[in-house]
Amino acid sequence: MASTVATESVSLAAAAVIVEQALAKGRALQLRPLAVAVLDPRGCLKAYQAEDGTSLMRFDIAFGKAWGALGMGFGNRELQRRAEAYNMFFNSLQVMSEGRIVPVPGGVLIRNDAGALVGAIGVSGDNSDNDELCALPEAFHEAIVQW
């Protein structure tokens, strides 16, 4: 008989709040319309919203930023640095992931208070540095009360 290993995950309620807080941060900074995706630790979509005016590919980009952070185990700013430094390795990752990894800032791991990985957030719509500002935990700290 197969057994499963319990994995803590960002709750649907917390994921929805994280999306709202990230969008609110973008509006406070007067950024272009944003798309925000929150994934669980398996890389499955937990919550997503796109503001009016986002372009067609924003879901794929936001999802790819979060998915890449989960897949590699660190945020996309570091992923970008490594992609630039180890181009051949990163090209292999792109092939293995069927192009799903987006190696620019805006993808950040979500951890609970104990430091356990519970998901990832990806933000797309403005420049990558501004996307990252909305993806950082400070933008949605209020949501991380209980997973």
mmCIF file of N, CA and C in Angstrom:
data_model
loop_
_atom_site.group_PDB
_atom_site.id
_atom_site.type_symbol
_atom_site.label_atom_id
_atom_site.label_comp_id
_atom_site.label_asym_id
_atom_site.label_seq_id
_atom_site.Cartn_x
_atom_site.Cartn_y
_atom_site.Cartn_z
ATOM 1 N N MET A 1 0.840 -1.172 0.000
ATOM 2 C CA MET A 1 0.000 0.000 0.000
ATOM 3 C C MET A 1 0.889 1.240 0.000
ATOM 4 N N ALA A 2 0.572 2.174 -0.846
ATOM 5 C CA ALA A 2 1.349 3.406 -0.944
ATOM 6 C C ALA A 2 1.010 4.328 0.215
ATOM 7 N N SER A 3 2.011 5.042 0.654
ATOM 8 C CA SER A 3 1.774 6.031 1.706
ATOM 9 C C SER A 3 2.114 7.403 1.163
ATOM 10 N N THR A 4 1.560 8.402 1.768
ATOM 11 C CA THR A 4 1.837 9.768 1.357
ATOM 12 C C THR A 4 2.536 10.500 2.485
ATOM 13 N N VAL A 5 3.288 11.490 2.119
ATOM 14 C CA VAL A 5 3.978 12.325 3.091
ATOM 15 C C VAL A 5 3.236 13.648 3.173
ATOM 16 N N ALA A 6 2.812 13.996 4.365
ATOM 17 C CA ALA A 6 2.096 15.257 4.544
ATOM 18 C C ALA A 6 3.045 16.425 4.297
ATOM 19 N N THR A 7 2.586 17.383 3.538
ATOM 20 C CA THR A 7 3.350 18.585 3.264
ATOM 21 C C THR A 7 2.488 19.781 3.625
ATOM 22 N N GLU A 8 3.035 20.669 4.394
ATOM 23 C CA GLU A 8 2.302 21.876 4.736
ATOM 24 C C GLU A 8 2.201 22.756 3.507
ATOM 25 N N SER A 9 1.054 23.381 3.325
ATOM 26 C CA SER A 9 0.817 24.205 2.148
ATOM 27 C C SER A 9 0.130 25.499 2.547
ATOM 28 N N VAL A 10 0.391 26.523 1.790
ATOM 29 C CA VAL A 10 -0.338 27.779 1.970
ATOM 30 C C VAL A 10 -1.821 27.468 1.777
ATOM 31 N N SER A 11 -2.648 27.957 2.686
ATOM 32 C CA SER A 11 -4.084 27.707 2.576
ATOM 33 C C SER A 11 -4.676 28.543 1.451
ATOM 34 N N LEU A 12 -5.837 28.133 0.986
ATOM 35 C CA LEU A 12 -6.516 28.897 -0.058
ATOM 36 C C LEU A 12 -6.831 30.305 0.433
ATOM 37 N N ALA A 13 -7.275 30.404 1.683
ATOM 38 C CA ALA A 13 -7.595 31.723 2.243
ATOM 39 C C ALA A 13 -6.350 32.611 2.307
ATOM 40 N N ALA A 14 -5.232 32.042 2.770
ATOM 41 C CA ALA A 14 -3.999 32.831 2.850
ATOM 42 C C ALA A 14 -3.506 33.197 1.460
ATOM 43 N N ALA A 15 -3.618 32.274 0.505
ATOM 44 C CA ALA A 15 -3.180 32.562 -0.868
ATOM 45 C C ALA A 15 -3.979 33.718 -1.455
ATOM 46 N N ALA A 16 -5.276 33.742 -1.196
ATOM 47 C CA ALA A 16 -6.121 34.828 -1.702
ATOM 48 C C ALA A 16 -5.718 36.171 -1.095
ATOM 49 N N VAL A 17 -5.413 36.163 0.201
ATOM 50 C CA VAL A 17 -4.982 37.398 0.865
ATOM 51 C C VAL A 17 -3.622 37.844 0.323
ATOM 52 N N ILE A 18 -2.719 36.897 0.110
ATOM 53 C CA ILE A 18 -1.400 37.228 -0.435
ATOM 54 C C ILE A 18 -1.546 37.895 -1.801
ATOM 55 N N VAL A 19 -2.411 37.352 -2.652
ATOM 56 C CA VAL A 19 -2.647 37.952 -3.967
ATOM 57 C C VAL A 19 -3.169 39.372 -3.806
ATOM 58 N N GLU A 20 -4.163 39.547 -2.959
ATOM 59 C CA GLU A 20 -4.745 40.883 -2.743
ATOM 60 C C GLU A 20 -3.706 41.873 -2.224
ATOM 61 N N GLN A 21 -2.882 41.439 -1.261
ATOM 62 C CA GLN A 21 -1.865 42.317 -0.689
ATOM 63 C C GLN A 21 -0.812 42.697 -1.736
ATOM 64 N N ALA A 22 -0.420 41.751 -2.576
ATOM 65 C CA ALA A 22 0.560 42.040 -3.621
ATOM 66 C C ALA A 22 -0.016 43.047 -4.619
ATOM 67 N N LEU A 23 -1.276 42.875 -5.003
ATOM 68 C CA LEU A 23 -1.910 43.825 -5.913
ATOM 69 C C LEU A 23 -2.040 45.204 -5.269
ATOM 70 N N ALA A 24 -2.388 45.221 -3.984
ATOM 71 C CA ALA A 24 -2.507 46.499 -3.268
ATOM 72 C C ALA A 24 -1.161 47.222 -3.221
ATOM 73 N N LYS A 25 -0.081 46.477 -3.017
ATOM 74 C CA LYS A 25 1.266 47.071 -3.014
ATOM 75 C C LYS A 25 1.551 47.689 -4.373
ATOM 76 N N GLY A 26 1.206 47.006 -5.446
ATOM 77 C CA GLY A 26 1.401 47.535 -6.785
ATOM 78 C C GLY A 26 0.603 48.808 -7.024
ATOM 79 N N ARG A 27 -0.636 48.828 -6.542
ATOM 80 C CA ARG A 27 -1.449 50.044 -6.703
ATOM 81 C C ARG A 27 -0.864 51.188 -5.877
ATOM 82 N N ALA A 28 -0.381 50.888 -4.669
ATOM 83 C CA ALA A 28 0.214 51.925 -3.813
ATOM 84 C C ALA A 28 1.463 52.527 -4.465
ATOM 85 N N LEU A 29 2.196 51.694 -5.202
ATOM 86 C CA LEU A 29 3.405 52.165 -5.893
ATOM 87 C C LEU A 29 3.095 52.736 -7.279
ATOM 88 N N GLN A 30 1.818 52.714 -7.651
ATOM 89 C CA GLN A 30 1.345 53.198 -8.955
ATOM 90 C C GLN A 30 2.041 52.478 -10.115
ATOM 91 N N LEU A 31 2.116 51.146 -9.997
ATOM 92 C CA LEU A 31 2.726 50.321 -11.035
ATOM 93 C C LEU A 31 1.712 50.026 -12.137
ATOM 94 N N ARG A 32 2.217 49.502 -13.235
ATOM 95 C CA ARG A 32 1.330 49.037 -14.305
ATOM 96 C C ARG A 32 0.480 47.879 -13.771
ATOM 97 N N PRO A 33 -0.606 47.537 -14.457
ATOM 98 C CA PRO A 33 -1.467 46.442 -13.984
ATOM 99 C C PRO A 33 -0.680 45.138 -13.802
ATOM 100 N N LEU A 34 -0.939 44.487 -12.677
ATOM 101 C CA LEU A 34 -0.179 43.291 -12.304
ATOM 102 C C LEU A 34 -1.024 42.019 -12.387
ATOM 103 N N ALA A 35 -0.320 40.919 -12.567
ATOM 104 C CA ALA A 35 -0.880 39.578 -12.447
ATOM 105 C C ALA A 35 -0.096 38.883 -11.345
ATOM 106 N N VAL A 36 -0.800 38.183 -10.460
ATOM 107 C CA VAL A 36 -0.169 37.536 -9.315
ATOM 108 C C VAL A 36 -0.647 36.093 -9.217
ATOM 109 N N ALA A 37 0.308 35.175 -9.139
ATOM 110 C CA ALA A 37 0.008 33.755 -8.974
ATOM 111 C C ALA A 37 0.647 33.254 -7.688
ATOM 112 N N VAL A 38 -0.093 32.457 -6.928
ATOM 113 C CA VAL A 38 0.436 31.785 -5.746
ATOM 114 C C VAL A 38 0.310 30.288 -6.001
ATOM 115 N N LEU A 39 1.428 29.582 -5.838
ATOM 116 C CA LEU A 39 1.474 28.141 -6.030
ATOM 117 C C LEU A 39 1.706 27.436 -4.696
ATOM 118 N N ASP A 40 1.222 26.209 -4.598
ATOM 119 C CA ASP A 40 1.513 25.410 -3.409
ATOM 120 C C ASP A 40 2.880 24.745 -3.586
ATOM 121 N N PRO A 41 3.383 24.022 -2.603
ATOM 122 C CA PRO A 41 4.735 23.450 -2.709
ATOM 123 C C PRO A 41 4.912 22.444 -3.852
ATOM 124 N N ARG A 42 3.807 21.899 -4.366
ATOM 125 C CA ARG A 42 3.893 20.969 -5.493
ATOM 126 C C ARG A 42 4.005 21.687 -6.826
ATOM 127 N N GLY A 43 3.812 23.009 -6.810
ATOM 128 C CA GLY A 43 3.830 23.773 -8.049
ATOM 129 C C GLY A 43 2.469 23.912 -8.688
ATOM 130 N N CYS A 44 1.420 23.592 -7.939
ATOM 131 C CA CYS A 44 0.051 23.710 -8.447
ATOM 132 C C CYS A 44 -0.521 25.068 -8.066
ATOM 133 N N LEU A 45 -1.298 25.640 -8.967
ATOM 134 C CA LEU A 45 -1.885 26.957 -8.742
ATOM 135 C C LEU A 45 -2.856 26.925 -7.572
ATOM 136 N N LYS A 46 -2.677 27.852 -6.652
ATOM 137 C CA LYS A 46 -3.556 27.969 -5.481
ATOM 138 C C LYS A 46 -4.471 29.185 -5.621
ATOM 139 N N ALA A 47 -3.924 30.302 -6.141
ATOM 140 C CA ALA A 47 -4.719 31.517 -6.325
ATOM 141 C C ALA A 47 -4.086 32.357 -7.434
ATOM 142 N N TYR A 48 -4.931 33.079 -8.163
ATOM 143 C CA TYR A 48 -4.440 33.946 -9.245
ATOM 144 C C TYR A 48 -5.430 35.071 -9.458
ATOM 145 N N GLN A 49 -4.888 36.250 -9.691
ATOM 146 C CA GLN A 49 -5.692 37.392 -10.126
ATOM 147 C C GLN A 49 -4.856 38.241 -11.062
ATOM 148 N N ALA A 50 -5.539 38.847 -12.019
ATOM 149 C CA ALA A 50 -4.898 39.795 -12.924
ATOM 150 C C ALA A 50 -5.738 41.065 -12.952
ATOM 151 N N GLU A 51 -5.075 42.186 -12.802
ATOM 152 C CA GLU A 51 -5.787 43.455 -12.853
ATOM 153 C C GLU A 51 -6.210 43.749 -14.279
ATOM 154 N N ASP A 52 -7.247 44.556 -14.418
ATOM 155 C CA ASP A 52 -7.669 45.000 -15.745
ATOM 156 C C ASP A 52 -6.502 45.674 -16.443
ATOM 157 N N GLY A 53 -6.298 45.320 -17.705
ATOM 158 C CA GLY A 53 -5.228 45.948 -18.474
ATOM 159 C C GLY A 53 -3.956 45.120 -18.574
ATOM 160 N N THR A 54 -3.915 43.956 -17.908
ATOM 161 C CA THR A 54 -2.721 43.119 -18.059
ATOM 162 C C THR A 54 -2.753 42.456 -19.433
ATOM 163 N N SER A 55 -1.592 42.153 -19.937
ATOM 164 C CA SER A 55 -1.502 41.562 -21.272
ATOM 165 C C SER A 55 -1.663 40.041 -21.220
ATOM 166 N N LEU A 56 -1.815 39.442 -22.375
ATOM 167 C CA LEU A 56 -2.137 38.036 -22.538
ATOM 168 C C LEU A 56 -1.176 37.083 -21.826
ATOM 169 N N MET A 57 0.111 37.339 -21.867
ATOM 170 C CA MET A 57 1.102 36.398 -21.340
ATOM 171 C C MET A 57 1.374 36.543 -19.839
ATOM 172 N N ARG A 58 0.713 37.464 -19.174
ATOM 173 C CA ARG A 58 1.036 37.732 -17.769
ATOM 174 C C ARG A 58 0.802 36.538 -16.860
ATOM 175 N N PHE A 59 -0.237 35.736 -17.119
ATOM 176 C CA PHE A 59 -0.430 34.544 -16.296
ATOM 177 C C PHE A 59 0.782 33.619 -16.417
ATOM 178 N N ASP A 60 1.184 33.342 -17.654
ATOM 179 C CA ASP A 60 2.308 32.424 -17.879
ATOM 180 C C ASP A 60 3.591 32.933 -17.235
ATOM 181 N N ILE A 61 3.804 34.243 -17.296
ATOM 182 C CA ILE A 61 5.018 34.816 -16.717
ATOM 183 C C ILE A 61 4.973 34.741 -15.192
ATOM 184 N N ALA A 62 3.854 35.145 -14.587
ATOM 185 C CA ALA A 62 3.725 35.089 -13.125
ATOM 186 C C ALA A 62 3.849 33.646 -12.639
ATOM 187 N N PHE A 63 3.179 32.722 -13.311
ATOM 188 C CA PHE A 63 3.255 31.310 -12.947
ATOM 189 C C PHE A 63 4.693 30.818 -13.083
ATOM 190 N N GLY A 64 5.360 31.163 -14.179
ATOM 191 C CA GLY A 64 6.736 30.724 -14.423
ATOM 192 C C GLY A 64 7.727 31.266 -13.412
ATOM 193 N N LYS A 65 7.494 32.491 -12.946
ATOM 194 C CA LYS A 65 8.366 33.045 -11.910
ATOM 195 C C LYS A 65 8.220 32.251 -10.617
ATOM 196 N N ALA A 66 6.977 31.982 -10.196
ATOM 197 C CA ALA A 66 6.751 31.211 -8.965
ATOM 198 C C ALA A 66 7.235 29.772 -9.127
ATOM 199 N N TRP A 67 6.960 29.165 -10.253
ATOM 200 C CA TRP A 67 7.329 27.773 -10.506
ATOM 201 C C TRP A 67 8.848 27.600 -10.512
ATOM 202 N N GLY A 68 9.561 28.545 -11.101
ATOM 203 C CA GLY A 68 11.023 28.483 -11.118
ATOM 204 C C GLY A 68 11.618 28.606 -9.721
ATOM 205 N N ALA A 69 11.048 29.488 -8.908
ATOM 206 C CA ALA A 69 11.525 29.628 -7.527
ATOM 207 C C ALA A 69 11.327 28.316 -6.771
ATOM 208 N N LEU A 70 10.158 27.701 -6.927
ATOM 209 C CA LEU A 70 9.900 26.421 -6.266
ATOM 210 C C LEU A 70 10.842 25.342 -6.771
ATOM 211 N N GLY A 71 11.002 25.273 -8.069
ATOM 212 C CA GLY A 71 11.809 24.224 -8.663
ATOM 213 C C GLY A 71 13.269 24.272 -8.263
ATOM 214 N N MET A 72 13.785 25.466 -8.076
ATOM 215 C CA MET A 72 15.197 25.614 -7.738
ATOM 216 C C MET A 72 15.431 25.819 -6.243
ATOM 217 N N GLY A 73 14.399 26.205 -5.506
ATOM 218 C CA GLY A 73 14.539 26.340 -4.060
ATOM 219 C C GLY A 73 15.074 27.672 -3.596
ATOM 220 N N PHE A 74 15.024 28.681 -4.460
ATOM 221 C CA PHE A 74 15.424 30.040 -4.082
ATOM 222 C C PHE A 74 14.714 31.032 -4.991
ATOM 223 N N GLY A 75 14.743 32.294 -4.583
ATOM 224 C CA GLY A 75 14.054 33.340 -5.322
ATOM 225 C C GLY A 75 14.660 33.608 -6.691
ATOM 226 N N ASN A 76 13.879 34.307 -7.495
ATOM 227 C CA ASN A 76 14.277 34.521 -8.879
ATOM 228 C C ASN A 76 15.406 35.517 -9.070
ATOM 229 N N ARG A 77 15.673 36.368 -8.112
ATOM 230 C CA ARG A 77 16.837 37.252 -8.253
ATOM 231 C C ARG A 77 18.106 36.397 -8.281
ATOM 232 N N GLU A 78 18.159 35.406 -7.399
ATOM 233 C CA GLU A 78 19.288 34.473 -7.396
ATOM 234 C C GLU A 78 19.252 33.589 -8.640
ATOM 235 N N LEU A 79 18.070 33.200 -9.054
ATOM 236 C CA LEU A 79 17.943 32.403 -10.273
ATOM 237 C C LEU A 79 18.487 33.167 -11.480
ATOM 238 N N GLN A 80 18.193 34.444 -11.559
ATOM 239 C CA GLN A 80 18.716 35.270 -12.646
ATOM 240 C C GLN A 80 20.242 35.326 -12.601
ATOM 241 N N ARG A 81 20.786 35.520 -11.405
ATOM 242 C CA ARG A 81 22.238 35.577 -11.262
ATOM 243 C C ARG A 81 22.876 34.272 -11.734
ATOM 244 N N ARG A 82 22.303 33.158 -11.329
ATOM 245 C CA ARG A 82 22.865 31.870 -11.720
ATOM 246 C C ARG A 82 22.671 31.590 -13.209
ATOM 247 N N ALA A 83 21.562 32.022 -13.758
ATOM 248 C CA ALA A 83 21.327 31.829 -15.196
ATOM 249 C C ALA A 83 22.376 32.566 -16.012
ATOM 250 N N GLU A 84 22.734 33.759 -15.551
ATOM 251 C CA GLU A 84 23.767 34.537 -16.242
ATOM 252 C C GLU A 84 25.144 33.906 -16.071
ATOM 253 N N ALA A 85 25.421 33.356 -14.901
ATOM 254 C CA ALA A 85 26.741 32.794 -14.615
ATOM 255 C C ALA A 85 26.930 31.392 -15.199
ATOM 256 N N TYR A 86 25.848 30.629 -15.277
ATOM 257 C CA TYR A 86 25.931 29.237 -15.715
ATOM 258 C C TYR A 86 24.947 28.996 -16.860
ATOM 259 N N ASN A 87 25.212 29.667 -17.959
ATOM 260 C CA ASN A 87 24.287 29.667 -19.080
ATOM 261 C C ASN A 87 23.970 28.268 -19.592
ATOM 262 N N MET A 88 24.962 27.425 -19.746
ATOM 263 C CA MET A 88 24.741 26.079 -20.281
ATOM 264 C C MET A 88 23.820 25.274 -19.360
ATOM 265 N N PHE A 89 24.050 25.354 -18.052
ATOM 266 C CA PHE A 89 23.203 24.652 -17.094
ATOM 267 C C PHE A 89 21.773 25.174 -17.177
ATOM 268 N N PHE A 90 21.627 26.487 -17.231
ATOM 269 C CA PHE A 90 20.288 27.065 -17.284
ATOM 270 C C PHE A 90 19.565 26.672 -18.572
ATOM 271 N N ASN A 91 20.280 26.621 -19.682
ATOM 272 C CA ASN A 91 19.652 26.173 -20.927
ATOM 273 C C ASN A 91 19.095 24.758 -20.770
ATOM 274 N N SER A 92 19.835 23.909 -20.071
ATOM 275 C CA SER A 92 19.350 22.554 -19.799
ATOM 276 C C SER A 92 18.091 22.585 -18.938
ATOM 277 N N LEU A 93 18.066 23.448 -17.928
ATOM 278 C CA LEU A 93 16.867 23.579 -17.085
ATOM 279 C C LEU A 93 15.663 24.007 -17.910
ATOM 280 N N GLN A 94 15.869 24.931 -18.826
ATOM 281 C CA GLN A 94 14.761 25.396 -19.661
ATOM 282 C C GLN A 94 14.203 24.252 -20.505
ATOM 283 N N VAL A 95 15.085 23.424 -21.033
ATOM 284 C CA VAL A 95 14.631 22.285 -21.828
ATOM 285 C C VAL A 95 13.878 21.302 -20.941
ATOM 286 N N MET A 96 14.444 20.949 -19.782
ATOM 287 C CA MET A 96 13.812 19.994 -18.875
ATOM 288 C C MET A 96 12.458 20.485 -18.371
ATOM 289 N N SER A 97 12.323 21.784 -18.167
ATOM 290 C CA SER A 97 11.072 22.341 -17.635
ATOM 291 C C SER A 97 10.110 22.756 -18.741
ATOM 292 N N GLU A 98 10.463 22.465 -19.971
ATOM 293 C CA GLU A 98 9.650 22.854 -21.128
ATOM 294 C C GLU A 98 9.407 24.357 -21.155
ATOM 295 N N GLY A 99 10.434 25.115 -20.775
ATOM 296 C CA GLY A 99 10.385 26.580 -20.846
ATOM 297 C C GLY A 99 9.570 27.260 -19.775
ATOM 298 N N ARG A 100 9.192 26.551 -18.718
ATOM 299 C CA ARG A 100 8.326 27.141 -17.688
ATOM 300 C C ARG A 100 9.055 28.077 -16.736
ATOM 301 N N ILE A 101 10.373 27.990 -16.636
ATOM 302 C CA ILE A 101 11.105 28.821 -15.681
ATOM 303 C C ILE A 101 11.331 30.208 -16.278
ATOM 304 N N VAL A 102 10.959 31.234 -15.533
ATOM 305 C CA VAL A 102 11.171 32.623 -15.945
ATOM 306 C C VAL A 102 12.230 33.210 -15.004
ATOM 307 N N PRO A 103 13.472 33.376 -15.473
ATOM 308 C CA PRO A 103 14.601 33.710 -14.594
ATOM 309 C C PRO A 103 14.840 35.194 -14.363
ATOM 310 N N VAL A 104 13.801 35.897 -13.953
ATOM 311 C CA VAL A 104 13.952 37.321 -13.633
ATOM 312 C C VAL A 104 13.252 37.581 -12.301
ATOM 313 N N PRO A 105 13.615 38.647 -11.590
ATOM 314 C CA PRO A 105 12.985 38.926 -10.299
ATOM 315 C C PRO A 105 11.463 39.016 -10.404
ATOM 316 N N GLY A 106 10.817 38.602 -9.321
ATOM 317 C CA GLY A 106 9.362 38.612 -9.259
ATOM 318 C C GLY A 106 8.808 37.278 -8.799
ATOM 319 N N GLY A 107 9.671 36.295 -8.580
ATOM 320 C CA GLY A 107 9.276 35.006 -8.026
ATOM 321 C C GLY A 107 9.955 34.818 -6.686
ATOM 322 N N VAL A 108 9.179 34.539 -5.643
ATOM 323 C CA VAL A 108 9.694 34.466 -4.278
ATOM 324 C C VAL A 108 9.047 33.283 -3.560
ATOM 325 N N LEU A 109 9.846 32.554 -2.794
ATOM 326 C CA LEU A 109 9.322 31.460 -1.982
ATOM 327 C C LEU A 109 8.508 32.013 -0.819
ATOM 328 N N ILE A 110 7.483 31.279 -0.426
ATOM 329 C CA ILE A 110 6.674 31.632 0.738
ATOM 330 C C ILE A 110 6.968 30.607 1.831
ATOM 331 N N ARG A 111 7.371 31.103 2.983
ATOM 332 C CA ARG A 111 7.676 30.236 4.124
ATOM 333 C C ARG A 111 6.787 30.619 5.296
ATOM 334 N N ASN A 112 6.476 29.645 6.128
ATOM 335 C CA ASN A 112 5.698 29.940 7.333
ATOM 336 C C ASN A 112 6.633 30.440 8.437
ATOM 337 N N ASP A 113 6.083 30.697 9.599
ATOM 338 C CA ASP A 113 6.875 31.232 10.704
ATOM 339 C C ASP A 113 7.988 30.298 11.142
ATOM 340 N N ALA A 114 7.826 28.998 10.920
ATOM 341 C CA ALA A 114 8.846 28.022 11.291
ATOM 342 C C ALA A 114 9.907 27.868 10.199
ATOM 343 N N GLY A 115 9.731 28.571 9.092
ATOM 344 C CA GLY A 115 10.695 28.502 7.998
ATOM 345 C C GLY A 115 10.421 27.418 6.980
ATOM 346 N N ALA A 116 9.316 26.688 7.140
ATOM 347 C CA ALA A 116 8.969 25.629 6.191
ATOM 348 C C ALA A 116 8.415 26.231 4.907
ATOM 349 N N LEU A 117 8.805 25.654 3.796
ATOM 350 C CA LEU A 117 8.316 26.085 2.497
ATOM 351 C C LEU A 117 6.847 25.707 2.355
ATOM 352 N N VAL A 118 5.990 26.689 2.085
ATOM 353 C CA VAL A 118 4.560 26.431 1.936
ATOM 354 C C VAL A 118 4.023 26.859 0.574
ATOM 355 N N GLY A 119 4.885 27.437 -0.279
ATOM 356 C CA GLY A 119 4.439 27.851 -1.610
ATOM 357 C C GLY A 119 5.387 28.865 -2.216
ATOM 358 N N ALA A 120 4.909 29.505 -3.263
ATOM 359 C CA ALA A 120 5.675 30.559 -3.930
ATOM 360 C C ALA A 120 4.708 31.540 -4.577
ATOM 361 N N ILE A 121 5.178 32.756 -4.748
ATOM 362 C CA ILE A 121 4.405 33.800 -5.407
ATOM 363 C C ILE A 121 5.178 34.267 -6.631
ATOM 364 N N GLY A 122 4.447 34.541 -7.693
ATOM 365 C CA GLY A 122 5.024 35.129 -8.888
ATOM 366 C C GLY A 122 4.211 36.354 -9.276
ATOM 367 N N VAL A 123 4.900 37.446 -9.601
ATOM 368 C CA VAL A 123 4.239 38.699 -9.972
ATOM 369 C C VAL A 123 4.789 39.158 -11.305
ATOM 370 N N SER A 124 3.902 39.613 -12.182
ATOM 371 C CA SER A 124 4.308 40.116 -13.488
ATOM 372 C C SER A 124 3.411 41.272 -13.906
ATOM 373 N N GLY A 125 3.989 42.233 -14.606
ATOM 374 C CA GLY A 125 3.195 43.343 -15.129
ATOM 375 C C GLY A 125 3.983 44.620 -15.268
ATOM 376 N N ASP A 126 4.883 44.879 -14.340
ATOM 377 C CA ASP A 126 5.735 46.063 -14.396
ATOM 378 C C ASP A 126 7.143 45.572 -14.730
ATOM 379 N N ASN A 127 8.164 46.384 -14.440
ATOM 380 C CA ASN A 127 9.512 45.841 -14.633
ATOM 381 C C ASN A 127 9.779 44.832 -13.515
ATOM 382 N N SER A 128 10.725 43.952 -13.729
ATOM 383 C CA SER A 128 10.941 42.833 -12.805
ATOM 384 C C SER A 128 11.295 43.282 -11.395
ATOM 385 N N ASP A 129 12.050 44.369 -11.255
ATOM 386 C CA ASP A 129 12.389 44.849 -9.913
ATOM 387 C C ASP A 129 11.138 45.286 -9.166
ATOM 388 N N ASN A 130 10.222 45.972 -9.854
ATOM 389 C CA ASN A 130 8.973 46.383 -9.211
ATOM 390 C C ASN A 130 8.072 45.184 -8.940
ATOM 391 N N ASP A 131 8.046 44.227 -9.864
ATOM 392 C CA ASP A 131 7.284 43.003 -9.611
ATOM 393 C C ASP A 131 7.760 42.347 -8.322
ATOM 394 N N GLU A 132 9.080 42.295 -8.150
ATOM 395 C CA GLU A 132 9.653 41.668 -6.958
ATOM 396 C C GLU A 132 9.238 42.400 -5.683
ATOM 397 N N LEU A 133 9.162 43.718 -5.722
ATOM 398 C CA LEU A 133 8.733 44.478 -4.535
ATOM 399 C C LEU A 133 7.360 44.008 -4.059
ATOM 400 N N CYS A 134 6.503 43.666 -5.001
ATOM 401 C CA CYS A 134 5.151 43.219 -4.647
ATOM 402 C C CYS A 134 5.118 41.756 -4.245
ATOM 403 N N ALA A 135 6.154 41.007 -4.606
ATOM 404 C CA ALA A 135 6.219 39.581 -4.273
ATOM 405 C C ALA A 135 6.927 39.315 -2.948
ATOM 406 N N LEU A 136 7.674 40.276 -2.445
ATOM 407 C CA LEU A 136 8.432 40.065 -1.209
ATOM 408 C C LEU A 136 7.494 39.946 -0.015
ATOM 409 N N PRO A 137 7.864 39.151 0.976
ATOM 410 C CA PRO A 137 6.983 38.924 2.124
ATOM 411 C C PRO A 137 6.491 40.195 2.808
ATOM 412 N N GLU A 138 7.272 41.255 2.785
ATOM 413 C CA GLU A 138 6.830 42.493 3.427
ATOM 414 C C GLU A 138 5.540 43.014 2.790
ATOM 415 N N ALA A 139 5.319 42.692 1.519
ATOM 416 C CA ALA A 139 4.125 43.162 0.827
ATOM 417 C C ALA A 139 2.871 42.447 1.318
ATOM 418 N N PHE A 140 3.019 41.233 1.832
ATOM 419 C CA PHE A 140 1.844 40.478 2.269
ATOM 420 C C PHE A 140 2.024 39.885 3.662
ATOM 421 N N HIS A 141 2.856 40.509 4.481
ATOM 422 C CA HIS A 141 3.154 39.997 5.810
ATOM 423 C C HIS A 141 1.883 39.748 6.631
ATOM 424 N N GLU A 142 0.892 40.598 6.469
ATOM 425 C CA GLU A 142 -0.340 40.444 7.243
ATOM 426 C C GLU A 142 -1.027 39.113 6.956
ATOM 427 N N ALA A 143 -0.824 38.557 5.762
ATOM 428 C CA ALA A 143 -1.493 37.308 5.394
ATOM 429 C C ALA A 143 -0.854 36.104 6.067
ATOM 430 N N ILE A 144 0.380 36.235 6.479
ATOM 431 C CA ILE A 144 1.102 35.087 7.028
ATOM 432 C C ILE A 144 0.907 35.047 8.535
ATOM 433 N N VAL A 145 -0.305 34.785 8.946
ATOM 434 C CA VAL A 145 -0.587 34.683 10.365
ATOM 435 C C VAL A 145 -0.707 33.193 10.710
ATOM 436 N N GLN A 146 -1.584 32.494 10.042
ATOM 437 C CA GLN A 146 -1.745 31.048 10.223
ATOM 438 C C GLN A 146 -1.885 30.426 8.846
ATOM 439 N N TRP A 147 -1.162 29.370 8.615
ATOM 440 C CA TRP A 147 -1.324 28.628 7.367
ATOM 441 C C TRP A 147 -2.295 27.534 7.660
#
